[in-house]
Amino acid sequence: IDFIPSAKNYICFTNFQNRHYLDKIFGVPKFEIIWFFKDGRWVSHNHPRHTHEHILIYGELKNHAYRGEKNDSTKPIKKGAGSIGRCKMSKRIYQPRERKMLNSVIEVPRNVGKTLGVWGKPEKLVMPIMEWIVQPGDKVWDGFAGSGTFGVCAKKIGADYIGSEINFDTFQKAKKRIENENIQTKLFNY
């Protein structure tokens, strides 16, 4: 990329071979999530089958990483007195939150066979990350808009979306997809 806008947070998809480029630009990530997909791909006869990607999160991360469906059981759970390190701790109790915690490994199949091939990110992968980082009214810039998944998720959250895509046909498909999501959201929010 020749242009990197100033932002609160950055979500970067990469692999272990290329993550050093991102670290050079953004520094050490605040958090890393692994996208695990069973429908892996072969990249070489000399290497294992590739079944994951790194999702590096850079920036402020002021929001809590709680998302997903409601957790019906918020009853306190005893966790014992164990601790890592030498500090003495009294009996620990975990109080489950109303919503489930985002996991550091997300298992979602790739978009194999979709219109834009395997490069498009599945909405089930992107939405929980966006819910964690993006608030309604925030601006989301996507330098590689592709199929428009980040645009669809931004619209669902109520954020403003700006996407850049070099391929005109891909851009048209993404634009239509995002616009259709906007129409559906307006139809169902009565």
XYZ file of C-alpha atoms in Angstrom:
190
model
C 0.000 0.000 0.000
C 1.259 3.484 -0.800
C -1.317 5.223 1.423
C -2.108 4.363 5.035
C -4.673 6.634 6.677
C -4.319 7.649 10.290
C -6.703 5.490 12.337
C -7.534 4.352 15.871
C -7.209 0.695 14.922
C -5.993 -1.472 12.077
C -7.130 -5.020 11.270
C -4.568 -6.768 9.070
C -4.844 -10.252 7.544
C -1.495 -11.879 6.809
C 0.575 -15.046 7.093
C 3.723 -15.747 9.056
C 5.928 -15.110 6.000
C 4.675 -11.527 5.584
C 3.770 -10.319 9.067
C 7.164 -8.621 9.469
C 6.086 -6.082 6.821
C 3.098 -5.102 8.966
C 5.177 -4.951 12.136
C 7.593 -2.642 10.301
C 4.715 -0.286 9.423
C 2.575 -0.483 12.589
C 4.902 -1.825 15.306
C 4.010 -4.717 17.582
C 0.329 -5.733 17.345
C -1.920 -5.191 20.361
C -3.531 -8.550 19.729
C -3.409 -11.476 17.330
C -6.284 -13.690 16.277
C -5.893 -16.869 14.262
C -8.422 -17.649 11.537
C -8.554 -21.452 11.343
C -10.167 -23.079 8.323
C -10.330 -26.859 7.868
C -10.575 -26.446 4.097
C -6.867 -25.584 3.883
C -4.799 -24.952 0.809
C -1.530 -26.346 -0.485
C 1.158 -23.728 -1.030
C 4.096 -26.082 -1.602
C 4.932 -29.775 -1.721
C 7.689 -29.005 0.794
C 5.401 -27.480 3.464
C 2.364 -28.588 5.480
C -1.091 -27.718 4.168
C -1.939 -24.127 5.121
C -5.049 -24.033 7.368
C -4.874 -20.637 9.062
C -4.209 -16.925 8.663
C -3.017 -14.385 11.177
C -5.275 -11.423 11.958
C -3.168 -8.718 13.569
C -4.913 -5.953 15.475
C -3.037 -2.670 15.952
C -4.243 0.442 17.773
C -6.119 1.477 20.908
C -8.437 -1.474 21.636
C -10.526 0.368 24.230
C -13.610 -1.819 23.758
C -14.279 -5.042 25.643
C -13.932 -8.216 23.571
C -17.449 -9.427 24.333
C -19.761 -10.249 21.462
C -22.146 -12.849 20.190
C -25.351 -14.300 21.531
C -26.565 -13.761 25.084
C -25.071 -15.963 27.772
C -27.952 -17.308 29.867
C -25.713 -18.515 32.688
C -24.089 -15.608 34.532
C -23.812 -17.542 37.797
C -20.379 -17.018 39.469
C -17.919 -19.901 39.033
C -15.232 -20.798 41.621
C -11.797 -20.931 39.989
C -9.653 -21.987 42.989
C -6.659 -20.199 44.476
C -4.084 -21.073 41.816
C -2.101 -18.350 40.110
C 0.720 -17.988 37.631
C 3.736 -16.480 39.353
C 4.405 -16.018 43.029
C 1.606 -13.725 44.155
C -0.736 -15.013 46.832
C -4.331 -14.910 45.784
C -7.475 -15.549 47.690
C -10.165 -17.770 46.238
C -10.864 -16.600 42.713
C -14.377 -16.335 41.306
C -15.158 -15.819 37.638
C -18.276 -13.816 36.892
C -19.471 -14.677 33.337
C -20.517 -11.672 31.277
C -23.875 -11.228 29.603
C -22.314 -11.767 26.176
C -19.760 -14.374 25.179
C -16.062 -13.592 24.946
C -14.350 -13.361 21.552
C -11.876 -16.242 21.142
C -8.312 -15.800 19.898
C -8.892 -18.605 17.366
C -11.927 -18.278 15.109
C -12.910 -21.349 13.106
C -14.813 -20.367 9.970
C -14.595 -22.007 6.518
C -13.133 -19.983 3.666
C -15.363 -18.681 0.853
C -14.362 -21.467 -1.527
C -16.457 -21.409 -4.701
C -17.862 -17.917 -4.139
C -17.899 -15.336 -6.923
C -14.591 -13.765 -5.873
C -12.786 -17.004 -5.007
C -11.107 -17.844 -1.705
C -9.790 -14.334 -1.060
C -13.128 -12.953 0.127
C -13.439 -12.969 3.905
C -16.548 -14.664 5.352
C -18.962 -12.434 7.222
C -18.951 -14.886 10.177
C -15.220 -14.180 10.534
C -15.268 -10.405 10.108
C -18.383 -9.497 12.120
C -17.155 -10.517 15.613
C -13.892 -8.614 15.102
C -15.737 -5.539 13.848
C -18.177 -5.709 16.794
C -15.181 -5.650 19.113
C -13.373 -2.718 17.516
C -15.959 -0.571 15.715
C -18.671 1.544 17.336
C -21.754 3.008 15.594
C -20.753 6.240 13.864
C -17.074 5.236 13.461
C -15.433 5.451 10.052
C -14.127 2.207 8.517
C -11.620 2.353 5.646
C -10.891 -0.832 3.707
C -7.879 -0.596 1.397
C -8.705 -3.943 -0.248
C -12.502 -3.941 -0.439
C -12.745 -7.128 -2.503
C -16.193 -8.652 -2.046
C -17.284 -5.902 0.368
C -17.548 -8.006 3.537
C -16.122 -5.246 5.742
C -18.601 -2.812 4.173
C -21.544 -5.108 4.918
C -20.386 -5.569 8.529
C -19.787 -1.825 8.961
C -23.340 -1.106 7.771
C -24.765 -3.670 10.213
C -22.904 -1.964 13.070
C -23.950 1.514 11.918
C -20.478 2.718 10.942
C -19.528 4.767 7.874
C -17.633 2.725 5.276
C -15.103 3.730 2.624
C -13.713 0.923 0.478
C -10.984 0.945 -2.166
C -10.748 -1.735 -4.853
C -8.451 -1.770 -7.883
C -10.536 -4.148 -10.036
C -13.588 -2.360 -11.464
C -15.771 -5.492 -11.851
C -15.008 -6.550 -8.291
C -15.755 -3.000 -7.123
C -19.176 -3.066 -8.834
C -20.083 -6.404 -7.191
C -18.960 -5.195 -3.767
C -20.831 -1.898 -4.142
C -24.045 -3.721 -5.065
C -23.630 -6.144 -2.146
C -23.094 -3.315 0.358
C -26.010 -1.302 -1.039
C -28.288 -4.366 -0.797
C -27.274 -4.821 2.841
C -28.172 -1.205 3.503
C -31.608 -1.717 1.909
C -32.211 -4.890 3.938
C -31.154 -3.147 7.146
C -33.609 -0.314 6.496
C -36.386 -2.781 5.707
C -35.928 -4.769 8.902
C -35.341 -1.902 11.363
C -38.946 -0.753 11.798
